[in-house]
Short mmCIF file of C-alpha atoms and ligand atoms in Angstrom, two decimals:
data_model
loop_
_atom_site.label_atom_id
_atom_site.label_comp_id
_atom_site.label_asym_id
_atom_site.label_seq_id
_atom_site.Cartn_x
_atom_site.Cartn_y
_atom_site.Cartn_z
CA GLU A 1 -7.02 4.10 -28.53
CA THR A 2 -10.41 5.07 -26.97
CA THR A 3 -9.12 4.70 -23.21
CA ARG A 4 -6.06 6.37 -23.65
CA ALA A 5 -7.93 9.74 -25.25
CA LEU A 6 -10.50 9.44 -22.17
CA LEU A 7 -7.64 9.49 -19.47
CA THR A 8 -5.68 11.86 -21.42
CA ALA A 9 -8.42 14.50 -21.71
CA GLN A 10 -8.67 13.88 -17.69
CA ALA A 11 -4.96 13.42 -16.75
CA ALA A 12 -5.22 16.16 -14.31
CA ALA A 13 -8.14 15.37 -12.43
CA TRP A 14 -7.31 11.66 -12.22
CA GLN A 15 -3.95 12.77 -10.77
CA ARG A 16 -6.08 14.68 -8.10
CA ILE A 17 -7.81 11.20 -7.50
CA LEU A 18 -4.61 9.49 -6.78
CA ASP A 19 -2.82 12.52 -4.74
CA HIS A 20 -6.29 12.74 -2.69
CA PRO A 21 -5.89 13.36 1.22
CA PHE A 22 -7.72 10.11 1.67
CA VAL A 23 -5.56 8.03 -0.43
CA SER A 24 -2.32 9.54 0.97
CA ARG A 25 -3.49 9.31 4.44
CA THR A 26 -4.57 5.66 4.15
CA SER A 27 -1.08 4.94 2.93
CA ALA A 28 0.70 6.70 5.66
CA GLY A 29 -1.72 5.24 8.28
CA SER A 30 -2.80 8.76 9.59
CA LEU A 31 -6.36 8.45 8.57
CA PRO A 32 -8.74 9.22 11.32
CA LYS A 33 -10.74 5.90 12.44
CA ALA A 34 -13.99 7.83 11.88
CA THR A 35 -12.90 8.78 8.39
CA PHE A 36 -12.27 5.17 7.15
CA ASP A 37 -15.53 4.08 9.11
CA ARG A 38 -17.60 6.54 7.28
CA TRP A 39 -16.01 5.55 3.92
CA ILE A 40 -16.87 1.82 4.63
CA ALA A 41 -20.46 2.73 5.30
CA GLU A 42 -20.69 5.17 2.35
CA ASP A 43 -18.99 2.58 -0.05
CA TYR A 44 -20.87 -0.40 1.20
CA PHE A 45 -24.09 1.31 0.04
CA PHE A 46 -22.41 2.28 -3.23
CA VAL A 47 -21.09 -1.23 -4.07
CA LEU A 48 -24.70 -2.79 -3.30
CA SER A 49 -26.09 -0.29 -6.02
CA PHE A 50 -23.28 -0.89 -8.13
CA ARG A 51 -24.31 -4.78 -8.21
CA ASP A 52 -27.34 -3.64 -9.58
CA TYR A 53 -26.04 -1.66 -12.01
CA LEU A 54 -23.46 -4.72 -13.22
CA ASP A 55 -26.58 -6.70 -13.84
CA ALA A 56 -28.38 -4.30 -15.73
CA LEU A 57 -25.35 -3.47 -18.04
CA ALA A 58 -24.60 -7.32 -18.19
CA ALA A 59 -28.18 -7.78 -19.56
CA ALA A 60 -27.35 -5.21 -22.30
CA ALA A 61 -23.93 -6.56 -23.33
CA PRO A 62 -23.75 -6.89 -26.85
CA ASP A 63 -21.69 -10.45 -27.02
CA ASP A 64 -20.43 -13.32 -25.03
CA GLU A 65 -16.81 -11.66 -24.75
CA ALA A 66 -18.59 -8.97 -22.82
CA ARG A 67 -20.63 -11.27 -20.77
CA LYS A 68 -17.94 -12.89 -19.56
CA VAL A 69 -15.85 -10.07 -18.51
CA LEU A 70 -18.92 -8.65 -16.54
CA ALA A 71 -19.64 -12.08 -15.05
CA GLY A 72 -16.29 -12.08 -13.58
CA GLY A 73 -16.72 -8.62 -12.01
CA SER A 74 -20.17 -9.56 -10.52
CA ALA A 75 -18.42 -12.95 -8.95
CA ALA A 76 -15.81 -10.81 -7.28
CA LEU A 77 -18.71 -8.99 -5.25
CA VAL A 78 -19.35 -11.92 -3.35
CA PRO A 79 -16.02 -11.66 -1.28
CA GLU A 80 -16.07 -7.87 -1.67
CA LEU A 81 -19.30 -7.42 0.40
CA ALA A 82 -18.05 -10.12 2.83
CA LEU A 83 -15.12 -7.93 3.24
CA PHE A 84 -17.19 -4.97 3.87
CA GLU A 85 -19.16 -6.78 6.38
CA GLN A 86 -16.64 -8.45 8.28
CA ALA A 87 -14.70 -4.86 8.49
CA ALA A 88 -17.93 -3.30 9.73
CA ALA A 89 -18.53 -6.01 12.68
CA ASP A 90 -14.70 -5.86 13.49
CA ARG A 91 -14.90 -1.82 13.69
CA GLY A 92 -18.40 -1.41 14.83
CA ILE A 93 -19.99 0.21 12.22
CA ASP A 94 -23.44 0.48 11.32
CA LEU A 95 -23.96 -0.57 7.60
CA GLU A 96 -27.72 0.40 7.61
CA VAL A 97 -26.95 4.31 7.67
CA GLU A 98 -28.88 6.53 5.00
CA PRO A 99 -26.23 7.21 2.37
CA SER A 100 -25.38 10.85 1.67
CA LEU A 101 -27.08 12.59 -1.28
CA LEU A 102 -23.76 12.30 -3.17
CA ASN A 103 -23.78 8.78 -2.92
CA LEU A 104 -27.40 8.32 -3.85
CA GLY A 105 -26.69 10.65 -7.00
CA TYR A 106 -23.47 8.44 -7.86
CA SER A 107 -25.64 5.06 -7.57
CA SER A 108 -28.39 6.29 -9.45
CA TYR A 109 -26.10 7.75 -12.20
CA LEU A 110 -24.56 4.29 -12.75
CA LEU A 111 -28.12 2.56 -13.17
CA ALA A 112 -29.20 5.79 -15.64
CA SER A 113 -25.99 5.44 -17.65
CA VAL A 114 -27.05 1.70 -18.97
CA GLN A 115 -30.13 3.46 -20.48
CA GLU A 116 -27.67 5.48 -22.72
CA GLY A 117 -26.37 2.16 -24.48
CA TRP A 118 -23.59 -0.29 -24.11
CA PRO A 119 -20.73 2.16 -25.17
CA VAL A 120 -21.95 4.72 -22.42
CA GLY A 121 -22.55 1.90 -19.94
CA ILE A 122 -19.18 0.10 -20.37
CA THR A 123 -17.25 3.45 -20.29
CA VAL A 124 -18.93 4.18 -16.89
CA LEU A 125 -17.85 0.96 -15.63
CA TYR A 126 -14.22 1.05 -16.89
CA ALA A 127 -13.79 4.67 -15.16
CA VAL A 128 -15.32 3.56 -11.72
CA GLU A 129 -13.04 0.24 -11.73
CA LYS A 130 -9.90 1.97 -13.09
CA ALA A 131 -10.38 4.82 -10.63
CA TYR A 132 -10.46 2.39 -7.68
CA TYR A 133 -7.61 0.23 -9.11
CA ASP A 134 -5.26 3.10 -9.50
CA ALA A 135 -6.12 4.51 -6.02
CA TRP A 136 -5.66 1.19 -4.23
CA ALA A 137 -2.51 0.32 -6.35
CA SER A 138 -1.19 3.78 -4.95
CA VAL A 139 -1.74 2.89 -1.63
CA ARG A 140 -0.24 -0.39 -2.00
CA ASP A 141 2.96 1.10 -3.29
CA THR A 142 3.36 3.34 -0.51
CA THR A 143 2.16 1.55 2.59
CA SER A 144 3.41 -1.09 5.06
CA PRO A 145 2.65 -4.57 4.40
CA ASP A 146 1.18 -5.00 8.05
CA THR A 147 -1.30 -2.29 7.42
CA GLN A 148 -5.01 -2.47 8.72
CA TYR A 149 -6.23 -1.93 5.21
CA ALA A 150 -4.64 -4.91 3.49
CA GLY A 151 -7.78 -6.55 3.01
CA PHE A 152 -9.16 -3.69 0.90
CA ILE A 153 -6.04 -2.77 -0.79
CA ALA A 154 -5.67 -6.35 -2.06
CA ASN A 155 -9.21 -6.22 -3.39
CA TRP A 156 -8.85 -3.60 -5.59
CA SER A 157 -5.03 -3.92 -6.60
CA SER A 158 -4.49 -7.59 -6.89
CA PRO A 159 -3.10 -9.03 -10.48
CA GLU A 160 -6.63 -10.32 -10.90
CA PHE A 161 -8.24 -7.11 -10.47
CA ALA A 162 -5.81 -5.40 -12.82
CA ALA A 163 -6.33 -8.06 -15.46
CA TYR A 164 -10.30 -7.44 -14.95
CA VAL A 165 -9.93 -3.59 -15.47
CA GLU A 166 -7.54 -4.28 -18.28
CA GLN A 167 -10.35 -6.37 -20.05
CA LEU A 168 -12.93 -3.74 -19.19
CA GLY A 169 -10.41 -1.24 -21.07
CA ALA A 170 -10.34 -3.74 -24.15
CA LEU A 171 -14.22 -3.42 -24.16
CA VAL A 172 -14.21 0.18 -24.12
CA ASP A 173 -11.45 0.16 -27.14
CA ARG A 174 -13.83 -1.86 -29.19
CA GLU A 175 -15.77 1.48 -29.45
CA ALA A 176 -14.97 4.51 -31.27
CA LEU A 177 -15.24 7.41 -28.98
CA THR A 178 -18.20 9.55 -28.98
CA PRO A 179 -18.92 13.04 -27.04
CA GLU A 180 -21.56 10.67 -24.91
CA MET A 181 -18.75 8.56 -23.80
CA THR A 182 -16.60 11.28 -22.99
CA ARG A 183 -19.25 13.25 -20.86
CA ALA A 184 -19.80 9.87 -18.95
CA PHE A 185 -16.17 9.14 -18.21
CA ASP A 186 -15.86 13.12 -17.16
CA ARG A 187 -18.90 12.27 -14.98
CA VAL A 188 -17.46 9.55 -13.08
CA VAL A 189 -14.07 11.41 -12.63
CA ARG A 190 -16.29 14.40 -10.84
CA PHE A 191 -18.00 11.86 -8.80
CA GLU A 192 -14.88 9.92 -7.44
CA LEU A 193 -13.19 13.04 -6.56
CA ALA A 194 -16.31 14.29 -4.62
CA PHE A 195 -16.78 10.73 -3.05
CA TRP A 196 -13.24 11.03 -1.50
CA ASP A 197 -14.32 14.67 -0.47
CA LEU A 198 -17.25 13.71 1.12
CA VAL A 199 -15.85 11.09 3.23
CA HIS A 200 -12.66 13.00 4.11
CA GLY A 201 -14.11 16.50 4.72
C1 MP5 B 301 -15.46 1.65 -6.60
C2 MP5 B 301 -16.15 1.72 -5.28
C3 MP5 B 301 -15.22 0.40 -7.17
N1 MP5 B 301 -16.07 0.41 -4.59
N2 MP5 B 301 -16.34 2.87 -4.68
C4 MP5 B 301 -16.55 4.00 -5.34
C5 MP5 B 301 -16.71 5.20 -4.96
N3 MP5 B 301 -15.57 4.05 -6.98
C6 MP5 B 301 -15.25 2.96 -7.33
O1 MP5 B 301 -16.10 -0.33 -7.46
P1 MP5 B 301 -16.03 -2.00 -6.97
O2 MP5 B 301 -17.53 -2.63 -7.30
O3 MP5 B 301 -15.98 -1.77 -5.56
O4 MP5 B 301 -15.08 -2.57 -7.87
#
């Protein structure tokens, strides 16, 4: 299986995503407010860019099955962006701040990956979504139900999101693994770790 090979090769780095202090401190409720606020502003920019990437990738999708899965992901961004906007209003966060260069780099890389063709583009999408599913499912499993982060936890660890990530994995598994797919997956892993470091550091 292609996804299994990708994840196995990155098992150590993947574990560092799940064990990251941002993730464990979100679970423990010990994250400083400014840190979570920083994440909200950075991630909001990321998700807006991600929406453009998803549209571009959908235009490159090879068949109806792939288009249907991606349309589901696109629809989920409507409530997701509303979640960020509500949290920003509640917490007094300015969402218009200039993103970090790392965030600009990650967001630009997403869009650029589509130019490498469908197998690379779908590998990137799977890696991005799987990283967030695993991280937020880990928060879900280790935190109290009345956490202030419940909306975000539910967004990326719901059964619906889990099913979406499974469907993305199935699309990747239709492809035979190439060095370009491995490189793309590894880049997303590095970007994800750096993103947590950026907002937590
Ligand atoms: C996602 C995200 C998940 N919101 N932010 C980062 C840094 N990585 C992955 O993407 P989406 O579009 O929110 O499901």
